[in-house]
Amino acid sequence: MNTESCTTELDHPALDVESIRREFPILDQTVNGHPLVYLDNAASSQKPRAVIDAICRYYEHDNANVHRGIHELSNRASTAYEAGRKRAAQFINAKHTSEIVFTRGTTEGINLVAQAWGTRHLRKGDKILLTEMEHHSNIVPWQLLAERVGAEIQYLPVNDDRGLLDLSRLDEWLTSDVKVFAFTHISNSLGTVNPAAEFCKRARSLGIITVVDAAQSAGHGPLDVQELDCDFLAFSGHKMCGPTGIGVLYGRQELLEATPPYQGGGDMIATVDYHKSTWNKVPHKFEAGTPHISGVVGLHAAMDYLDRIGRNRIARYDHELGAHAYEELARLKGIRLFGPHIGRAGLVSFLMTDVHAHDLVTVADQRGFALRGGHHCNQPLMKKLGVESTARASFYFYNTHQEIDRTIEVLKEIQNFFTR
Ligand code: C6P
């Protein structure tokens, strides 16, 4: 964390949610005749004015292609793009700015690691360890790799109805034939917060490479890759107040250097001949073609914004909202709740007896509530839990306890309607 954010957090211990809400223009509207209650933040967060303005400003004043021209606008665009990289490195406390690769999001980051690093470093018989709570984005890229090189995928089990990984059996799974351990920091379906630093430590002691899916944790609390001691970590800008189509892959310098390019094209090369090319240095080697410059500008503004609010405070408030929602839901009859009872992230997944999750979400939408119903790209986990889908409410620091209370009231109405 930078010093500016620490000072701000100490100065203002509690979040002023009402004034924060005024900085998100989209929140001030009615949907289907009701005030919008946006509780689909795990899918994508809303954007504050500061981010929207930064993107507009970039297009109004500085827009050009990067790293190519020697004219003023191109220089400005290049400066803004590389300033975004420096800011991202600071945001997650990477040792080197060159350890930051811009991607389209978490999905592309994990695909890059599996495809480029994995194809070079894994071979037949090697094991890939995942967990049973992974998003499809942290399963399918590894399946593609396993098929390509003949590796085998294993899954660390989710041990019981509390949605926790079975840590007592970690040693059974982290064996010397495991080459890579890829896991989610926070589960998007269960709200489980995994002990990422402990996982990385245990993996490191066996020389196993770690890949952290930080889609649900980046922007929801402090994130320090040196403290985690992970090898790779991926996140998406759009889930943390930034624009869509931009994300970050962090990779330890020496690993990125030992990884071949992911895609070929402009910018990622040093020289090109008709028959042979050589690669640009890390991280540019992984950024083929014109990048999402305005996305980086918006992400930069989002990171500044989040640090102004204070990531420790965001984490605390997120947990408070998650706990409040869980407790209130637990009071209702006929509700099945998923995930840990305590220590959960700011989201709740649940089912209502005799009401399909899609019906619940559709009726809630008619009242202005944006919830999500479905498998949340966790089909294997849903199967394990014996359900097809869940309803989910996921929070961010602009949500309020009153919104949760109103959600509970609407859920009661829905329950009465479907069970009368
Ligand atoms: N989860 C959700 O509603 P992208 O699409 O690349 O920005 O993020 C993919 C992703 C990867 N890992 C986890 C843990 C995620 O939660 C997500 C996105 C959304 O839960 C869409 S399914």
Coordinates of C-alpha atoms and ligand atoms in Angstrom, one line a residue:
M1 CA 0.0 0.0 0.0
N2 CA 1.3 3.5 -0.7
T3 CA 1.7 6.0 2.1
E4 CA -1.1 8.3 0.8
S5 CA -3.6 5.5 1.3
C6 CA -2.4 4.7 4.8
T7 CA -2.7 8.3 5.9
T8 CA -6.1 8.6 4.5
E9 CA -7.3 5.4 6.2
L10 CA -6.0 6.6 9.6
D11 CA -7.6 10.0 9.2
H12 CA -11.0 8.5 8.3
P13 CA -11.6 5.2 10.1
A14 CA -15.2 4.7 8.7
L15 CA -16.4 4.8 5.2
D16 CA -18.8 7.6 4.3
V17 CA -20.9 5.4 2.1
E18 CA -23.5 8.0 1.2
S19 CA -20.9 10.4 -0.2
I20 CA -19.1 7.5 -1.9
R21 CA -22.4 6.6 -3.6
R22 CA -22.7 10.1 -5.1
E23 CA -19.4 9.4 -7.0
F24 CA -21.1 6.5 -8.9
P25 CA -23.5 8.2 -11.3
I26 CA -25.1 4.9 -12.4
L27 CA -26.3 4.1 -8.9
D28 CA -28.7 7.1 -9.0
Q29 CA -31.4 5.7 -11.1
T30 CA -34.6 3.6 -11.0
V31 CA -34.9 0.2 -12.6
N32 CA -38.4 -1.1 -13.4
G33 CA -39.8 1.8 -11.4
H34 CA -37.7 1.1 -8.2
P35 CA -34.4 2.6 -7.0
L36 CA -31.6 0.4 -8.3
V37 CA -30.0 -1.9 -5.8
Y38 CA -26.9 -3.2 -7.5
L39 CA -25.7 -6.5 -5.9
D40 CA -23.9 -8.1 -8.8
N41 CA -20.4 -6.7 -8.1
A42 CA -18.7 -10.1 -8.3
A43 CA -19.7 -10.1 -12.0
S44 CA -18.6 -6.5 -12.6
S45 CA -18.4 -3.5 -10.3
Q46 CA -19.7 0.0 -11.1
K47 CA -17.3 2.9 -12.1
P48 CA -16.8 6.1 -10.1
R49 CA -16.8 9.5 -11.8
A50 CA -13.0 9.7 -11.4
V51 CA -12.6 6.6 -13.7
I52 CA -15.1 7.7 -16.3
D53 CA -13.5 11.2 -16.4
A54 CA -10.0 9.8 -16.8
I55 CA -11.1 7.8 -19.8
C56 CA -12.9 10.7 -21.3
R57 CA -9.9 13.0 -20.7
Y58 CA -7.6 10.5 -22.4
Y59 CA -9.8 10.4 -25.5
E60 CA -10.4 14.1 -25.6
H61 CA -6.7 15.1 -25.2
D62 CA -4.1 12.4 -25.5
N63 CA -5.4 9.5 -27.7
A64 CA -2.8 8.0 -30.1
N65 CA -1.0 4.6 -30.4
V66 CA 1.7 3.7 -28.0
H67 CA 5.4 2.9 -28.4
R68 CA 5.3 3.7 -32.1
G69 CA 5.1 7.4 -33.0
I70 CA 7.5 10.1 -32.1
H71 CA 4.8 12.8 -32.1
E72 CA 3.5 14.5 -29.0
L73 CA 0.2 12.6 -28.7
S74 CA 1.9 9.2 -29.1
N75 CA 4.4 10.2 -26.4
R76 CA 1.6 11.2 -24.1
A77 CA -0.3 7.9 -24.7
S78 CA 2.9 5.9 -24.2
T79 CA 3.6 7.8 -21.0
A80 CA 0.1 7.2 -19.7
Y81 CA 0.2 3.5 -20.6
E82 CA 3.6 2.9 -18.8
A83 CA 2.5 5.1 -15.9
G84 CA -0.4 2.6 -15.5
R85 CA 2.0 -0.3 -15.4
K86 CA 4.0 1.4 -12.7
R87 CA 0.9 2.1 -10.7
A88 CA -0.2 -1.6 -11.1
A89 CA 3.2 -2.7 -9.8
Q90 CA 2.8 -0.4 -6.8
F91 CA -0.8 -1.5 -6.3
I92 CA 0.2 -5.1 -5.7
N93 CA 3.7 -4.4 -4.5
A94 CA 5.5 -6.1 -7.3
K95 CA 9.3 -5.9 -7.1
H96 CA 9.7 -4.8 -10.7
T97 CA 7.4 -2.8 -13.0
S98 CA 8.4 -5.3 -15.7
E99 CA 6.5 -8.0 -13.8
I100 CA 3.2 -6.4 -14.9
V101 CA 1.7 -7.7 -18.1
F102 CA -1.5 -6.1 -19.3
T103 CA -4.2 -8.6 -20.4
R104 CA -7.9 -8.4 -21.2
G105 CA -8.6 -9.8 -17.7
T106 CA -8.2 -12.7 -15.3
T107 CA -9.2 -15.2 -17.9
E108 CA -6.6 -14.1 -20.4
G109 CA -3.9 -13.9 -17.7
I110 CA -4.5 -17.5 -16.7
N111 CA -4.6 -18.6 -20.3
L112 CA -1.3 -16.9 -20.9
V113 CA 0.3 -18.8 -18.0
A114 CA -1.2 -22.1 -19.0
Q115 CA -0.5 -21.8 -22.6
A116 CA 2.9 -20.1 -22.8
W117 CA 4.6 -21.0 -19.5
G118 CA 2.8 -24.3 -19.1
T119 CA 3.5 -25.7 -22.6
R120 CA 7.2 -24.9 -22.2
H121 CA 7.6 -26.3 -18.7
L122 CA 5.2 -29.1 -18.2
R123 CA 5.4 -32.6 -19.7
K124 CA 3.7 -36.0 -19.7
G125 CA 3.0 -37.3 -16.3
D126 CA 3.3 -33.9 -14.5
K127 CA 0.5 -32.9 -12.2
I128 CA -1.5 -29.7 -12.1
L129 CA -3.2 -29.1 -8.8
L130 CA -6.4 -27.0 -8.8
T131 CA -9.2 -26.8 -6.2
E132 CA -12.8 -27.9 -6.5
M133 CA -14.0 -24.3 -6.1
E134 CA -12.3 -22.9 -9.2
H135 CA -14.0 -20.7 -11.8
H136 CA -14.1 -22.2 -15.3
S137 CA -11.3 -19.6 -16.2
N138 CA -9.0 -21.5 -13.8
I139 CA -10.0 -25.0 -15.0
V140 CA -10.4 -24.9 -18.7
P141 CA -7.0 -23.4 -19.6
W142 CA -5.3 -26.1 -17.6
Q143 CA -7.5 -28.8 -19.2
L144 CA -6.3 -27.5 -22.6
L145 CA -2.7 -27.6 -21.4
A146 CA -3.1 -31.1 -19.9
E147 CA -4.4 -32.4 -23.2
R148 CA -1.6 -30.8 -25.1
V149 CA 1.3 -32.1 -23.0
G150 CA -0.2 -35.2 -21.3
A151 CA -0.3 -33.7 -17.8
E152 CA -2.8 -34.8 -15.2
I153 CA -5.2 -32.5 -13.2
Q154 CA -6.0 -33.1 -9.6
Y155 CA -8.4 -31.2 -7.4
L156 CA -7.9 -30.2 -3.8
P157 CA -11.3 -31.1 -2.3
V158 CA -13.8 -28.7 -0.8
N159 CA -14.4 -30.6 2.4
D160 CA -17.9 -30.0 3.8
D161 CA -21.0 -27.8 3.7
R162 CA -18.9 -24.8 5.0
G163 CA -17.2 -24.5 1.6
L164 CA -13.7 -24.7 2.9
L165 CA -10.7 -26.5 1.3
D166 CA -9.5 -29.4 3.2
L167 CA -6.2 -28.0 4.5
S168 CA -5.5 -30.9 6.8
R169 CA -4.9 -33.0 3.6
L170 CA -2.9 -30.4 1.7
D171 CA 0.3 -32.5 2.1
E172 CA -1.4 -35.4 0.3
W173 CA -2.0 -33.2 -2.7
L174 CA 1.1 -31.1 -2.8
T175 CA 3.5 -33.7 -3.8
S176 CA 6.8 -33.5 -5.7
D177 CA 5.2 -34.5 -9.1
V178 CA 2.9 -31.4 -8.9
K179 CA 4.4 -28.7 -11.1
V180 CA 1.8 -26.0 -10.7
F181 CA -0.8 -25.2 -8.1
A182 CA -3.5 -22.7 -9.3
F183 CA -6.2 -21.6 -7.0
T184 CA -8.7 -18.9 -6.4
H185 CA -8.0 -16.3 -3.7
I186 CA -11.7 -15.7 -3.1
S187 CA -14.4 -18.0 -4.4
N188 CA -17.0 -16.2 -6.5
S189 CA -19.7 -18.7 -5.5
L190 CA -19.0 -19.5 -1.9
G191 CA -17.4 -16.4 -0.6
T192 CA -14.5 -18.5 0.8
V193 CA -11.3 -16.6 1.4
N194 CA -8.5 -19.1 0.8
P195 CA -5.2 -18.8 2.8
A196 CA -3.2 -17.8 -0.3
A197 CA 0.1 -17.0 1.5
E198 CA 0.0 -20.4 3.3
F199 CA -0.6 -22.2 0.0
C200 CA 2.2 -20.3 -1.7
K201 CA 4.6 -21.1 1.2
R202 CA 3.8 -24.8 1.2
A203 CA 4.1 -24.9 -2.6
R204 CA 7.4 -22.9 -2.7
S205 CA 9.0 -25.3 -0.2
L206 CA 8.4 -28.1 -2.8
G207 CA 9.4 -26.0 -5.8
I208 CA 5.8 -25.9 -7.1
I209 CA 4.8 -22.8 -9.1
T210 CA 1.7 -21.0 -7.8
V211 CA -0.9 -19.2 -9.8
V212 CA -3.4 -17.0 -7.9
D213 CA -6.7 -16.2 -9.4
A214 CA -7.3 -12.8 -7.7
A215 CA -10.4 -11.9 -9.7
Q216 CA -12.5 -11.5 -6.6
S217 CA -9.8 -10.2 -4.2
A218 CA -8.1 -7.4 -6.2
G219 CA -9.8 -4.2 -5.2
H220 CA -11.5 -5.8 -2.2
G221 CA -8.5 -5.5 0.1
P222 CA -4.7 -5.0 0.1
L223 CA -2.9 -7.3 -2.2
D224 CA 0.9 -7.8 -1.9
V225 CA 2.5 -10.3 -4.2
Q226 CA 5.8 -10.2 -2.3
E227 CA 4.0 -11.0 0.9
L228 CA 2.0 -13.7 -0.7
D229 CA 5.2 -14.9 -2.4
C230 CA 3.2 -16.2 -5.4
D231 CA 4.7 -16.8 -8.8
F232 CA 1.8 -15.6 -11.0
L233 CA -1.3 -13.7 -10.1
A234 CA -4.1 -12.5 -12.3
F235 CA -7.0 -10.0 -11.9
S236 CA -9.5 -8.0 -13.9
G237 CA -10.0 -4.2 -13.9
H238 CA -13.7 -4.3 -14.3
K239 CA -14.3 -6.0 -11.0
M240 CA -12.5 -3.2 -9.1
C241 CA -14.0 0.0 -10.5
G242 CA -12.0 -0.1 -13.7
P243 CA -13.1 -0.6 -17.3
T244 CA -13.8 -3.9 -19.0
G245 CA -11.3 -5.4 -21.3
I246 CA -8.2 -4.7 -19.1
G247 CA -6.5 -6.8 -16.5
V248 CA -3.2 -7.6 -15.0
L249 CA -1.0 -10.6 -15.0
Y250 CA 1.8 -10.5 -12.4
G251 CA 4.6 -12.9 -13.0
R252 CA 7.9 -13.1 -11.2
Q253 CA 10.6 -11.6 -13.5
E254 CA 12.6 -14.8 -14.0
L255 CA 9.5 -16.8 -14.8
L256 CA 8.3 -14.3 -17.4
E257 CA 11.8 -14.3 -18.9
A258 CA 11.7 -18.1 -19.1
T259 CA 8.3 -18.0 -20.8
P260 CA 7.9 -17.9 -24.6
P261 CA 5.5 -15.4 -26.2
Y262 CA 1.8 -16.0 -25.9
Q263 CA 0.8 -14.3 -29.1
G264 CA 2.8 -12.9 -32.1
G265 CA 2.4 -9.4 -33.6
G266 CA 3.5 -5.8 -33.3
D267 CA 5.2 -4.5 -30.2
M268 CA 6.2 -8.0 -28.8
I269 CA 9.2 -8.3 -31.2
A270 CA 12.7 -7.0 -31.2
T271 CA 13.5 -7.9 -34.8
V272 CA 11.5 -9.6 -37.5
D273 CA 12.9 -11.4 -40.5
Y274 CA 10.9 -13.3 -43.2
H275 CA 12.0 -16.6 -41.5
K276 CA 12.8 -15.7 -37.9
S277 CA 12.0 -13.2 -35.3
T278 CA 13.4 -12.2 -31.9
W279 CA 11.4 -11.0 -28.9
N280 CA 11.0 -7.8 -27.1
K281 CA 12.0 -7.7 -23.5
V282 CA 9.6 -8.6 -20.6
P283 CA 6.8 -7.6 -20.3
H284 CA 6.3 -6.3 -23.8
K285 CA 7.0 -9.8 -25.2
F286 CA 3.5 -10.7 -24.0
E287 CA 1.7 -7.7 -25.3
A288 CA 1.2 -8.2 -29.0
G289 CA -0.7 -5.6 -31.0
T290 CA -2.1 -2.3 -30.0
P291 CA -3.0 -2.6 -26.3
H292 CA -6.1 -1.3 -24.5
I293 CA -4.5 2.1 -23.7
S294 CA -7.7 3.8 -22.4
G295 CA -8.3 0.7 -20.3
V296 CA -5.0 1.1 -18.6
V297 CA -5.7 4.8 -18.1
G298 CA -9.1 3.9 -16.5
L299 CA -7.5 1.1 -14.4
H300 CA -4.9 3.6 -13.2
A301 CA -7.6 5.9 -12.1
A302 CA -9.5 3.0 -10.4
M303 CA -6.4 2.0 -8.4
D304 CA -5.9 5.6 -7.3
Y305 CA -9.6 5.8 -6.3
L306 CA -9.5 2.5 -4.3
D307 CA -6.4 3.6 -2.4
R308 CA -8.1 7.0 -1.7
I309 CA -11.0 5.1 -0.1
G310 CA -8.5 2.7 1.6
R311 CA -8.3 -1.0 0.8
N312 CA -8.2 -2.0 4.4
R313 CA -11.4 -0.2 5.0
I314 CA -13.0 -1.7 1.9
A315 CA -12.0 -5.2 3.1
R316 CA -13.5 -4.5 6.5
Y317 CA -16.7 -3.1 5.1
D318 CA -17.0 -6.0 2.6
H319 CA -16.8 -8.5 5.4
E320 CA -19.3 -6.6 7.4
L321 CA -21.8 -6.6 4.5
G322 CA -21.2 -10.3 3.8
A323 CA -21.7 -11.2 7.5
H324 CA -24.8 -9.1 7.8
A325 CA -26.4 -10.7 4.7
Y326 CA -25.4 -14.2 5.7
E327 CA -26.9 -13.7 9.2
E328 CA -30.2 -12.2 7.9
L329 CA -30.6 -14.9 5.3
A330 CA -29.9 -17.6 7.9
R331 CA -32.9 -16.3 9.9
L332 CA -35.3 -17.0 7.0
K333 CA -37.0 -20.4 6.7
G334 CA -36.4 -22.5 3.6
I335 CA -33.1 -21.0 2.7
R336 CA -30.0 -23.0 1.9
L337 CA -26.8 -21.0 2.3
F338 CA -23.5 -21.9 0.7
G339 CA -20.0 -21.2 1.9
P340 CA -18.4 -20.5 5.2
H341 CA -20.4 -19.4 8.2
I342 CA -17.7 -16.9 9.3
G343 CA -14.8 -15.1 7.7
R344 CA -16.5 -14.9 4.4
A345 CA -16.0 -12.3 1.7
G346 CA -18.6 -9.8 0.7
L347 CA -21.0 -12.1 -1.1
V348 CA -23.7 -14.6 -0.3
S349 CA -24.9 -17.6 -2.4
F350 CA -28.2 -19.2 -1.5
L351 CA -31.2 -21.2 -2.6
M352 CA -34.8 -20.9 -1.6
T353 CA -36.9 -24.0 -1.3
D354 CA -39.3 -24.5 -4.2
V355 CA -38.0 -21.3 -6.0
H356 CA -35.6 -21.6 -8.9
A357 CA -32.7 -19.2 -8.6
H358 CA -33.5 -17.7 -12.0
D359 CA -37.1 -17.1 -11.0
L360 CA -35.9 -15.4 -7.8
V361 CA -33.5 -13.2 -9.6
T362 CA -36.1 -12.3 -12.3
V363 CA -38.7 -11.3 -9.7
A364 CA -36.1 -9.3 -7.7
D365 CA -35.1 -7.5 -11.0
Q366 CA -38.7 -6.4 -11.3
R367 CA -38.2 -4.6 -7.9
G368 CA -35.0 -3.0 -9.0
F369 CA -32.6 -5.5 -7.5
A370 CA -29.6 -6.7 -9.6
L371 CA -28.7 -10.2 -8.3
R372 CA -27.2 -13.1 -10.1
G373 CA -28.6 -16.6 -10.6
G374 CA -26.8 -19.4 -12.3
H375 CA -23.8 -21.6 -11.9
H376 CA -21.5 -18.6 -11.8
C377 CA -19.0 -20.4 -14.1
N378 CA -18.6 -23.0 -11.4
Q379 CA -20.3 -26.0 -13.0
P380 CA -18.1 -28.6 -11.3
L381 CA -18.6 -27.0 -7.9
M382 CA -22.4 -26.8 -8.4
K383 CA -22.4 -30.5 -9.3
K384 CA -20.4 -31.3 -6.1
L385 CA -22.9 -29.3 -4.1
G386 CA -25.7 -31.2 -5.8
V387 CA -27.3 -28.1 -7.3
E388 CA -27.6 -26.6 -10.8
S389 CA -27.4 -23.0 -9.7
T390 CA -27.6 -20.6 -6.8
A391 CA -28.8 -17.0 -6.4
R392 CA -26.0 -14.7 -5.4
A393 CA -25.8 -11.2 -3.9
S394 CA -22.3 -9.7 -4.1
F395 CA -21.4 -6.5 -2.4
Y396 CA -18.9 -3.6 -2.8
F397 CA -18.1 -0.6 -0.7
Y398 CA -20.9 1.5 -2.1
N399 CA -23.6 -0.9 -0.9
T400 CA -25.4 -0.3 2.3
H401 CA -26.7 -2.4 5.2
Q402 CA -30.2 -0.9 4.4
E403 CA -29.9 -2.4 0.9
I404 CA -29.3 -5.8 2.4
D405 CA -32.3 -5.3 4.7
R406 CA -34.5 -4.4 1.7
T407 CA -33.2 -7.4 -0.2
I408 CA -34.3 -9.6 2.7
E409 CA -37.8 -8.0 2.6
V410 CA -38.0 -8.7 -1.1
L411 CA -36.8 -12.3 -0.6
K412 CA -39.6 -12.8 1.9
E413 CA -42.2 -11.5 -0.6
I414 CA -40.8 -13.8 -3.2
Q415 CA -41.0 -16.7 -0.9
N416 CA -44.6 -15.9 0.0
F417 CA -45.5 -15.5 -3.6
F418 CA -44.0 -18.9 -4.7
T419 CA -45.1 -20.9 -1.8
R420 CA -48.6 -19.7 -1.1
Ligands
C6P1 N1 -16.6 -14.2 -12.3 C1 -18.9 -13.8 -11.6 O1 -20.0 -13.3 -11.8 P1 -13.0 -12.3 -16.2 O2 -14.2 -12.7 -16.9 O3 -11.7 -12.7 -16.9 O4 -12.9 -10.8 -15.8 O5 -13.0 -13.0 -14.8 C2 -13.1 -14.4 -14.7 C3 -13.1 -14.9 -13.3 C4 -12.1 -15.7 -12.9 N2 -12.0 -16.1 -11.6 C5 -13.0 -15.8 -10.7 C6 -12.9 -16.3 -9.3 C7 -14.1 -15.1 -11.1 O6 -15.1 -14.8 -10.3 C8 -14.2 -14.6 -12.5 C9 -15.4 -13.9 -13.0 C10 -17.8 -13.6 -12.7 O7 -18.6 -14.5 -10.6 C11 -18.3 -14.0 -14.0 S1 -18.8 -15.7 -14.1

